[in-house]
Amino acid sequence: MTLSPPTERLDAIVQRHAVITDMLAAGPDSETVVALSRELAELDGVVAAIRAWRGAQENLAGIEALIADPATDPEMRGLAREEREEAQAAAEEAARALQLMLLPKDAADEGSAILEVRAGTGGDEAALFAGDLFRMYARYAEIHGWRVSPISASEGAMGGFKEIVAEIVGRGVFARLKFESGVHRVQRVPETEGSGRIHTSAATVAVLPEAADVDLALDEGDLRIDTMRSGGAGGQHVNKTESAVRITHLPSGIAVVVQEERSQHKNKARALQLLRARLYDLERTRADAARAADRKAQVGSGDRSERIRTYNFPQGRVTDHRIGLTLYKLDAVLAGEALDEVVDALVAEHRAALLAEQEG
C-alpha cells in the first residue's frame, strides 16, 4: 500500500511531538501546560502509528534484501520467503492504521454539542417518541460522563416533547453524536391507541457543534432582542416577569427563544449560545454543500430531512438505513447502553468513505 502523505509530513509530525515533549519537560506556566498537553495527546497516537509503519517497512525491506542477496544460505532464503507474506500483511495493516490516523479531522469533533429533538408526524405519539429519544441521549451522555443542560423545551399534551433543546458538555461529544442528525421513525402501538394498531410516527434530531467566540463572532447590530413573559410551568413568577428572551439574527432570519431560566440575563446568554451554534452549523452546511457531489452519499451528509433510523417495537429492532445495520436490542439502544454499537458502525463507515476518497 502506498501512503499519500509525503515523508516530510511524517517527519514534521514526529519532530513536533519531540518539541512539545521537551517544552513540557522545561516546566512552562499552567496555561501553556494545558495547551501543550492537549496537542501532545492528539499527536501521541499519530506518532505511534508512524513508528509502527516505519518499523514494519524496515522489517519487510530487511527480509526482501535477505532473499535477494546471492550470498544468503538457501535454507535461510526459504525461511525468509515464508516470513515475507506475514511481513507484507503487517506492513499493509500498519499503513492502513496510519492512514486512519492522518485522516482530516473535523475541528468541532472534540467539543460539546447542542442537541435539538422535535416531534414530527404523528401528533401526541410523535411527542412521546421525541421524549424517548431525548431520554436515550441523556442516558448515553450519563454513561460517557457528559453533562446535559436543557436550554428550551415545549412539552407535549400527553407527555414527551413537541421540542426540546439541550447543551451536552464534554470532550468528544460532537464526534460521537454528529451522525444522529436526521429523521428517526418509530413503529409501535401508541398508548393513546385502543384498537392495538401499529402506528408510525417520527421525530427529527439535529446535533449542532457548539461554537466558541473564536469560531463565530456576532455583530450586535445584526441582532434584534425581544423580551416576553415566559409560558408553561413556573407559577406566579413566570407570569409576572418578562424573563423569556427571543433573539433574531436579521441577516439570516434565524430566531431563537429561551425561557428555561428565571433570570432574563441567563436566558439571553443561553439564547446567544444557541444562536451562535445554529449560525456556525449553517456555515458548516454551506461549506459541505460546496464540496464534491459524491460527498452527499456519505454518512452524515447533514440532510435532516433524510430518514436515518427506524425503531420497531413489535420486533424489538433498531435499523439504521444509511449503513443497513439492524440490531435486535431496541430496549438497550433506547436505554443508551447499546447506542455505541450504532455510533461505532457509523464512525467506521465514515472513515472508510474518507479513506476511499483519499485513495481515489
Short mmCIF file of C-alpha atoms in Angstrom, two decimals:
data_model
loop_
_atom_site.label_atom_id
_atom_site.label_comp_id
_atom_site.label_asym_id
_atom_site.label_seq_id
_atom_site.Cartn_x
_atom_site.Cartn_y
_atom_site.Cartn_z
CA MET A 1 0.00 0.00 0.00
CA THR A 2 1.34 3.42 -0.94
CA LEU A 3 0.83 6.16 1.61
CA SER A 4 -0.35 9.50 0.29
CA PRO A 5 1.36 11.75 2.89
CA PRO A 6 4.94 12.66 1.94
CA THR A 7 7.85 11.70 4.16
CA GLU A 8 8.33 15.38 5.01
CA ARG A 9 4.89 15.50 6.63
CA LEU A 10 5.59 12.42 8.74
CA ASP A 11 8.97 13.83 9.81
CA ALA A 12 7.34 17.14 10.76
CA ILE A 13 4.78 15.37 12.96
CA VAL A 14 7.45 13.35 14.79
CA GLN A 15 9.60 16.46 15.21
CA ARG A 16 6.67 18.49 16.60
CA HIS A 17 5.94 15.70 19.08
CA ALA A 18 9.56 15.82 20.29
CA VAL A 19 9.50 19.63 20.58
CA ILE A 20 6.31 19.58 22.69
CA THR A 21 7.76 16.86 24.94
CA ASP A 22 10.87 18.99 25.54
CA MET A 23 8.78 22.12 26.19
CA LEU A 24 6.68 20.31 28.80
CA ALA A 25 9.80 18.96 30.48
CA ALA A 26 11.04 22.56 30.84
CA GLY A 27 8.08 23.35 33.15
CA PRO A 28 6.05 26.09 31.41
CA ASP A 29 3.18 28.02 33.06
CA SER A 30 -0.09 26.20 33.76
CA GLU A 31 -1.96 27.69 30.79
CA THR A 32 0.77 26.58 28.39
CA VAL A 33 0.88 23.14 30.02
CA VAL A 34 -2.84 22.63 29.29
CA ALA A 35 -2.50 23.67 25.62
CA LEU A 36 0.67 21.64 25.03
CA SER A 37 -0.67 18.57 26.83
CA ARG A 38 -3.79 18.62 24.66
CA GLU A 39 -1.69 18.86 21.48
CA LEU A 40 0.64 16.11 22.70
CA ALA A 41 -2.32 13.83 23.41
CA GLU A 42 -3.54 14.35 19.84
CA LEU A 43 -0.09 13.58 18.41
CA ASP A 44 0.71 10.55 20.59
CA GLY A 45 -1.41 8.14 18.55
CA VAL A 46 -0.21 9.52 15.21
CA VAL A 47 3.46 9.25 16.17
CA ALA A 48 2.95 5.70 17.44
CA ALA A 49 1.32 4.81 14.11
CA ILE A 50 4.18 6.42 12.16
CA ARG A 51 6.78 4.45 14.14
CA ALA A 52 4.83 1.21 13.75
CA TRP A 53 4.53 1.73 9.99
CA ARG A 54 8.22 2.59 9.58
CA GLY A 55 9.22 -0.41 11.70
CA ALA A 56 7.06 -2.71 9.56
CA GLN A 57 8.55 -1.23 6.38
CA GLU A 58 12.09 -1.73 7.66
CA ASN A 59 11.34 -5.30 8.63
CA LEU A 60 9.89 -6.06 5.19
CA ALA A 61 12.83 -4.38 3.46
CA GLY A 62 15.28 -6.47 5.51
CA ILE A 63 13.53 -9.70 4.51
CA GLU A 64 13.46 -8.67 0.83
CA ALA A 65 17.19 -7.85 0.96
CA LEU A 66 17.94 -11.21 2.56
CA ILE A 67 16.03 -13.03 -0.21
CA ALA A 68 17.74 -11.01 -2.96
CA ASP A 69 21.27 -11.44 -1.58
CA PRO A 70 23.12 -14.17 -3.58
CA ALA A 71 25.21 -14.95 -0.51
CA THR A 72 22.17 -15.95 1.54
CA ASP A 73 22.09 -19.61 2.54
CA PRO A 74 19.32 -21.48 0.62
CA GLU A 75 17.71 -22.65 3.85
CA MET A 76 17.74 -19.11 5.24
CA ARG A 77 16.28 -17.78 1.98
CA GLY A 78 13.45 -20.29 2.26
CA LEU A 79 12.66 -19.18 5.79
CA ALA A 80 12.75 -15.54 4.69
CA ARG A 81 10.26 -16.26 1.90
CA GLU A 82 7.93 -17.84 4.44
CA GLU A 83 8.19 -14.74 6.62
CA ARG A 84 7.71 -12.32 3.72
CA GLU A 85 3.94 -12.84 3.41
CA GLU A 86 3.39 -12.18 7.11
CA ALA A 87 5.67 -9.12 6.97
CA GLN A 88 3.78 -7.77 3.94
CA ALA A 89 0.47 -8.20 5.76
CA ALA A 90 1.86 -6.41 8.83
CA ALA A 91 3.11 -3.54 6.66
CA GLU A 92 -0.32 -3.26 4.97
CA GLU A 93 -2.07 -3.19 8.33
CA ALA A 94 0.33 -0.57 9.71
CA ALA A 95 -0.15 1.56 6.60
CA ARG A 96 -3.94 1.44 6.91
CA ALA A 97 -3.76 2.31 10.62
CA LEU A 98 -1.52 5.27 9.82
CA GLN A 99 -3.83 6.47 7.07
CA LEU A 100 -6.74 6.41 9.51
CA MET A 101 -4.75 8.48 12.00
CA LEU A 102 -3.88 11.01 9.28
CA LEU A 103 -7.43 11.47 8.02
CA PRO A 104 -8.60 15.09 8.10
CA LYS A 105 -10.25 15.80 11.43
CA ASP A 106 -13.39 17.81 11.98
CA ALA A 107 -12.37 20.80 14.09
CA ALA A 108 -15.62 20.52 16.04
CA ASP A 109 -15.22 16.82 16.94
CA GLU A 110 -13.55 17.32 20.30
CA GLY A 111 -16.08 19.86 21.52
CA SER A 112 -19.52 19.90 23.09
CA ALA A 113 -22.79 20.00 21.14
CA ILE A 114 -26.30 21.38 21.06
CA LEU A 115 -28.96 18.66 20.75
CA GLU A 116 -32.37 19.51 19.27
CA VAL A 117 -35.20 16.95 19.22
CA ARG A 118 -38.54 17.85 17.60
CA ALA A 119 -41.74 15.85 17.23
CA GLY A 120 -42.63 15.24 13.59
CA THR A 121 -45.60 13.45 12.03
CA GLY A 122 -47.73 11.51 14.46
CA GLY A 123 -49.31 14.03 16.83
CA ASP A 124 -49.16 13.12 20.52
CA GLU A 125 -47.35 9.86 19.76
CA ALA A 126 -44.59 11.80 17.96
CA ALA A 127 -44.13 13.98 21.04
CA LEU A 128 -43.90 10.87 23.25
CA PHE A 129 -41.29 9.42 20.87
CA ALA A 130 -39.33 12.70 20.93
CA GLY A 131 -39.26 12.33 24.71
CA ASP A 132 -37.98 8.75 24.37
CA LEU A 133 -35.18 9.92 22.07
CA PHE A 134 -34.16 12.74 24.38
CA ARG A 135 -34.01 10.35 27.34
CA MET A 136 -31.90 7.96 25.22
CA TYR A 137 -29.34 10.70 24.54
CA ALA A 138 -29.44 11.90 28.17
CA ARG A 139 -28.68 8.37 29.40
CA TYR A 140 -26.00 7.93 26.75
CA ALA A 141 -24.42 11.19 27.93
CA GLU A 142 -24.52 9.99 31.53
CA ILE A 143 -22.76 6.75 30.55
CA HIS A 144 -19.99 8.78 28.92
CA GLY A 145 -19.69 11.22 31.80
CA TRP A 146 -21.07 14.21 29.88
CA ARG A 147 -23.34 16.90 31.35
CA VAL A 148 -26.77 17.64 29.88
CA SER A 149 -28.30 21.11 30.41
CA PRO A 150 -31.73 21.92 28.88
CA ILE A 151 -31.87 25.22 27.01
CA SER A 152 -35.55 25.26 26.00
CA ALA A 153 -38.44 22.81 25.98
CA SER A 154 -42.07 22.60 24.89
CA GLU A 155 -43.91 19.66 26.38
CA GLY A 156 -46.50 17.58 24.53
CA ALA A 157 -50.12 17.42 25.65
CA MET A 158 -49.83 13.71 26.56
CA GLY A 159 -46.19 13.87 27.67
CA GLY A 160 -42.87 13.87 25.89
CA PHE A 161 -41.83 16.98 23.98
CA LYS A 162 -43.00 18.93 20.97
CA GLU A 163 -39.47 20.29 21.01
CA ILE A 164 -36.51 20.18 23.37
CA VAL A 165 -33.09 21.77 23.02
CA ALA A 166 -30.20 20.95 25.34
CA GLU A 167 -26.48 21.50 25.63
CA ILE A 168 -24.35 18.37 26.07
CA VAL A 169 -20.98 19.27 27.54
CA GLY A 170 -17.97 17.00 27.41
CA ARG A 171 -14.93 16.11 25.36
CA GLY A 172 -15.70 14.46 22.04
CA VAL A 173 -19.49 14.88 22.29
CA PHE A 174 -19.92 16.15 18.72
CA ALA A 175 -17.71 13.39 17.29
CA ARG A 176 -19.98 10.73 18.84
CA LEU A 177 -23.35 12.34 18.16
CA LYS A 178 -22.96 14.19 14.86
CA PHE A 179 -24.32 11.29 12.79
CA GLU A 180 -27.58 11.31 14.79
CA SER A 181 -28.97 14.23 12.78
CA GLY A 182 -31.95 13.25 10.67
CA VAL A 183 -35.45 11.79 10.87
CA HIS A 184 -35.96 8.98 13.40
CA ARG A 185 -39.04 6.82 12.87
CA VAL A 186 -40.90 4.68 15.42
CA GLN A 187 -43.31 1.82 14.75
CA ARG A 188 -45.37 0.76 17.76
CA VAL A 189 -48.85 0.62 19.28
CA PRO A 190 -49.33 4.07 20.85
CA GLU A 191 -50.51 4.38 24.44
CA THR A 192 -53.32 6.54 23.06
CA GLU A 193 -54.49 3.78 20.65
CA GLY A 194 -57.22 1.49 21.94
CA SER A 195 -57.51 -0.85 18.93
CA GLY A 196 -53.96 -2.18 19.15
CA ARG A 197 -52.96 -0.98 15.70
CA ILE A 198 -49.30 -0.25 14.99
CA HIS A 199 -48.69 3.40 14.14
CA THR A 200 -45.70 5.04 12.53
CA SER A 201 -44.53 8.37 13.95
CA ALA A 202 -41.38 10.40 13.57
CA ALA A 203 -39.12 12.89 15.30
CA THR A 204 -36.30 15.00 13.94
CA VAL A 205 -32.90 15.17 15.62
CA ALA A 206 -30.31 17.87 14.98
CA VAL A 207 -26.86 17.87 16.57
CA LEU A 208 -25.02 21.17 16.24
CA PRO A 209 -21.37 21.78 17.11
CA GLU A 210 -21.07 24.30 19.91
CA ALA A 211 -19.41 27.41 18.55
CA ALA A 212 -16.84 29.28 20.61
CA ASP A 213 -16.47 33.04 20.32
CA VAL A 214 -13.38 32.49 18.18
CA ASP A 215 -15.36 30.29 15.76
CA LEU A 216 -18.12 32.79 15.10
CA ALA A 217 -18.29 36.47 16.03
CA LEU A 218 -21.74 38.05 16.30
CA ASP A 219 -22.29 41.68 15.33
CA GLU A 220 -24.76 43.18 17.81
CA GLY A 221 -26.08 45.38 15.01
CA ASP A 222 -27.36 42.22 13.30
CA LEU A 223 -29.43 41.18 16.32
CA ARG A 224 -32.94 42.08 17.41
CA ILE A 225 -33.55 41.16 21.06
CA ASP A 226 -37.09 40.96 22.42
CA THR A 227 -38.24 40.04 25.91
CA MET A 228 -41.58 38.48 26.84
CA ARG A 229 -43.34 36.64 29.60
CA SER A 230 -42.41 33.00 29.89
CA GLY A 231 -45.07 30.40 29.24
CA GLY A 232 -45.67 27.00 30.80
CA ALA A 233 -44.95 25.86 34.33
CA GLY A 234 -43.35 28.14 36.86
CA GLY A 235 -46.10 29.67 38.95
CA GLN A 236 -46.63 33.35 39.56
CA HIS A 237 -43.02 34.28 38.89
CA VAL A 238 -43.34 33.18 35.24
CA ASN A 239 -46.47 35.23 34.71
CA LYS A 240 -45.21 38.44 36.29
CA THR A 241 -41.72 38.86 34.83
CA GLU A 242 -40.57 39.20 31.24
CA SER A 243 -37.73 36.71 31.62
CA ALA A 244 -38.09 34.95 28.24
CA VAL A 245 -35.75 36.17 25.51
CA ARG A 246 -36.09 35.97 21.74
CA ILE A 247 -33.08 36.88 19.61
CA THR A 248 -33.43 37.25 15.85
CA HIS A 249 -30.38 37.28 13.58
CA LEU A 250 -31.56 39.76 10.95
CA PRO A 251 -29.26 38.77 8.04
CA SER A 252 -30.25 35.09 8.17
CA GLY A 253 -33.71 35.36 9.72
CA ILE A 254 -32.81 32.71 12.32
CA ALA A 255 -34.64 33.28 15.61
CA VAL A 256 -34.23 31.52 18.96
CA VAL A 257 -36.38 31.72 22.09
CA VAL A 258 -35.17 30.68 25.55
CA GLN A 259 -37.29 30.80 28.70
CA GLU A 260 -35.92 27.99 30.87
CA GLU A 261 -34.19 30.26 33.38
CA ARG A 262 -35.93 32.72 35.70
CA SER A 263 -33.22 35.28 35.02
CA GLN A 264 -33.55 37.29 31.82
CA HIS A 265 -29.78 37.69 31.80
CA LYS A 266 -29.26 33.91 31.88
CA ASN A 267 -31.89 33.35 29.18
CA LYS A 268 -30.16 35.92 26.96
CA ALA A 269 -26.81 34.18 27.41
CA ARG A 270 -28.40 30.82 26.57
CA ALA A 271 -30.15 32.29 23.53
CA LEU A 272 -26.89 33.76 22.22
CA GLN A 273 -25.21 30.38 22.74
CA LEU A 274 -27.94 28.61 20.76
CA LEU A 275 -27.97 31.25 18.01
CA ARG A 276 -24.20 31.02 17.64
CA ALA A 277 -24.42 27.23 17.32
CA ARG A 278 -27.12 27.44 14.63
CA LEU A 279 -25.22 30.04 12.62
CA TYR A 280 -22.00 28.02 12.92
CA ASP A 281 -23.86 24.94 11.75
CA LEU A 282 -25.29 26.92 8.83
CA GLU A 283 -21.78 27.95 7.77
CA ARG A 284 -20.56 24.36 8.00
CA THR A 285 -23.54 23.10 6.00
CA ARG A 286 -22.85 25.62 3.23
CA ALA A 287 -19.20 24.59 3.15
CA ASP A 288 -20.19 20.92 2.90
CA ALA A 289 -22.60 21.69 0.06
CA ALA A 290 -19.79 23.36 -1.85
CA ARG A 291 -17.71 20.18 -1.81
CA ALA A 292 -17.79 17.38 -4.33
CA ALA A 293 -21.24 15.98 -5.12
CA ASP A 294 -20.20 12.44 -4.23
CA ARG A 295 -19.84 13.56 -0.61
CA LYS A 296 -23.64 13.66 -0.37
CA ALA A 297 -23.73 9.88 -0.45
CA GLN A 298 -21.56 9.60 2.62
CA VAL A 299 -22.76 9.06 6.16
CA GLY A 300 -23.57 12.28 7.94
CA SER A 301 -24.34 14.46 4.94
CA GLY A 302 -26.30 16.69 7.30
CA ASP A 303 -29.60 16.39 5.41
CA ARG A 304 -32.08 16.47 8.28
CA SER A 305 -34.99 15.51 6.04
CA GLU A 306 -33.35 12.12 5.50
CA ARG A 307 -34.95 9.17 7.30
CA ILE A 308 -31.97 7.64 9.02
CA ARG A 309 -33.29 5.14 11.57
CA THR A 310 -36.34 3.07 12.47
CA TYR A 311 -37.22 1.82 15.96
CA ASN A 312 -39.61 -1.13 15.57
CA PHE A 313 -41.19 -2.11 18.89
CA PRO A 314 -43.15 -5.24 17.80
CA GLN A 315 -39.90 -6.83 16.52
CA GLY A 316 -37.63 -5.24 19.13
CA ARG A 317 -35.26 -3.99 16.44
CA VAL A 318 -33.42 -0.82 15.50
CA THR A 319 -32.37 -0.33 11.87
CA ASP A 320 -30.02 2.38 10.62
CA HIS A 321 -30.90 2.78 6.95
CA ARG A 322 -27.69 4.58 5.94
CA ILE A 323 -25.45 1.58 6.59
CA GLY A 324 -28.00 -1.25 6.62
CA LEU A 325 -27.32 -2.05 10.27
CA THR A 326 -30.03 -3.88 12.25
CA LEU A 327 -29.80 -4.64 15.96
CA TYR A 328 -32.38 -6.62 17.90
CA LYS A 329 -31.58 -4.60 21.01
CA LEU A 330 -34.30 -1.96 21.00
CA ASP A 331 -34.57 -1.63 24.78
CA ALA A 332 -30.78 -1.45 25.24
CA VAL A 333 -30.43 1.17 22.49
CA LEU A 334 -33.20 3.36 23.93
CA ALA A 335 -31.58 2.99 27.35
CA GLY A 336 -28.38 4.43 25.84
CA GLU A 337 -26.49 1.24 26.67
CA ALA A 338 -26.21 -0.19 23.13
CA LEU A 339 -26.20 3.10 21.22
CA ASP A 340 -22.39 2.90 20.94
CA GLU A 341 -22.80 -0.15 18.68
CA VAL A 342 -24.68 2.03 16.19
CA VAL A 343 -22.36 5.02 16.62
CA ASP A 344 -19.20 2.90 16.19
CA ALA A 345 -20.56 1.44 12.95
CA LEU A 346 -21.39 4.90 11.60
CA VAL A 347 -17.94 6.25 12.51
CA ALA A 348 -16.27 3.25 10.84
CA GLU A 349 -18.33 3.75 7.67
CA HIS A 350 -17.45 7.45 7.60
CA ARG A 351 -13.74 6.71 7.97
CA ALA A 352 -13.91 4.08 5.22
CA ALA A 353 -15.51 6.65 2.90
CA LEU A 354 -12.78 9.18 3.68
CA LEU A 355 -10.10 6.54 3.02
CA ALA A 356 -11.72 5.60 -0.29
CA GLU A 357 -11.78 9.26 -1.26
CA GLN A 358 -8.11 9.69 -0.40
CA GLU A 359 -7.12 6.58 -2.34
CA GLY A 360 -9.47 7.86 -5.14
#
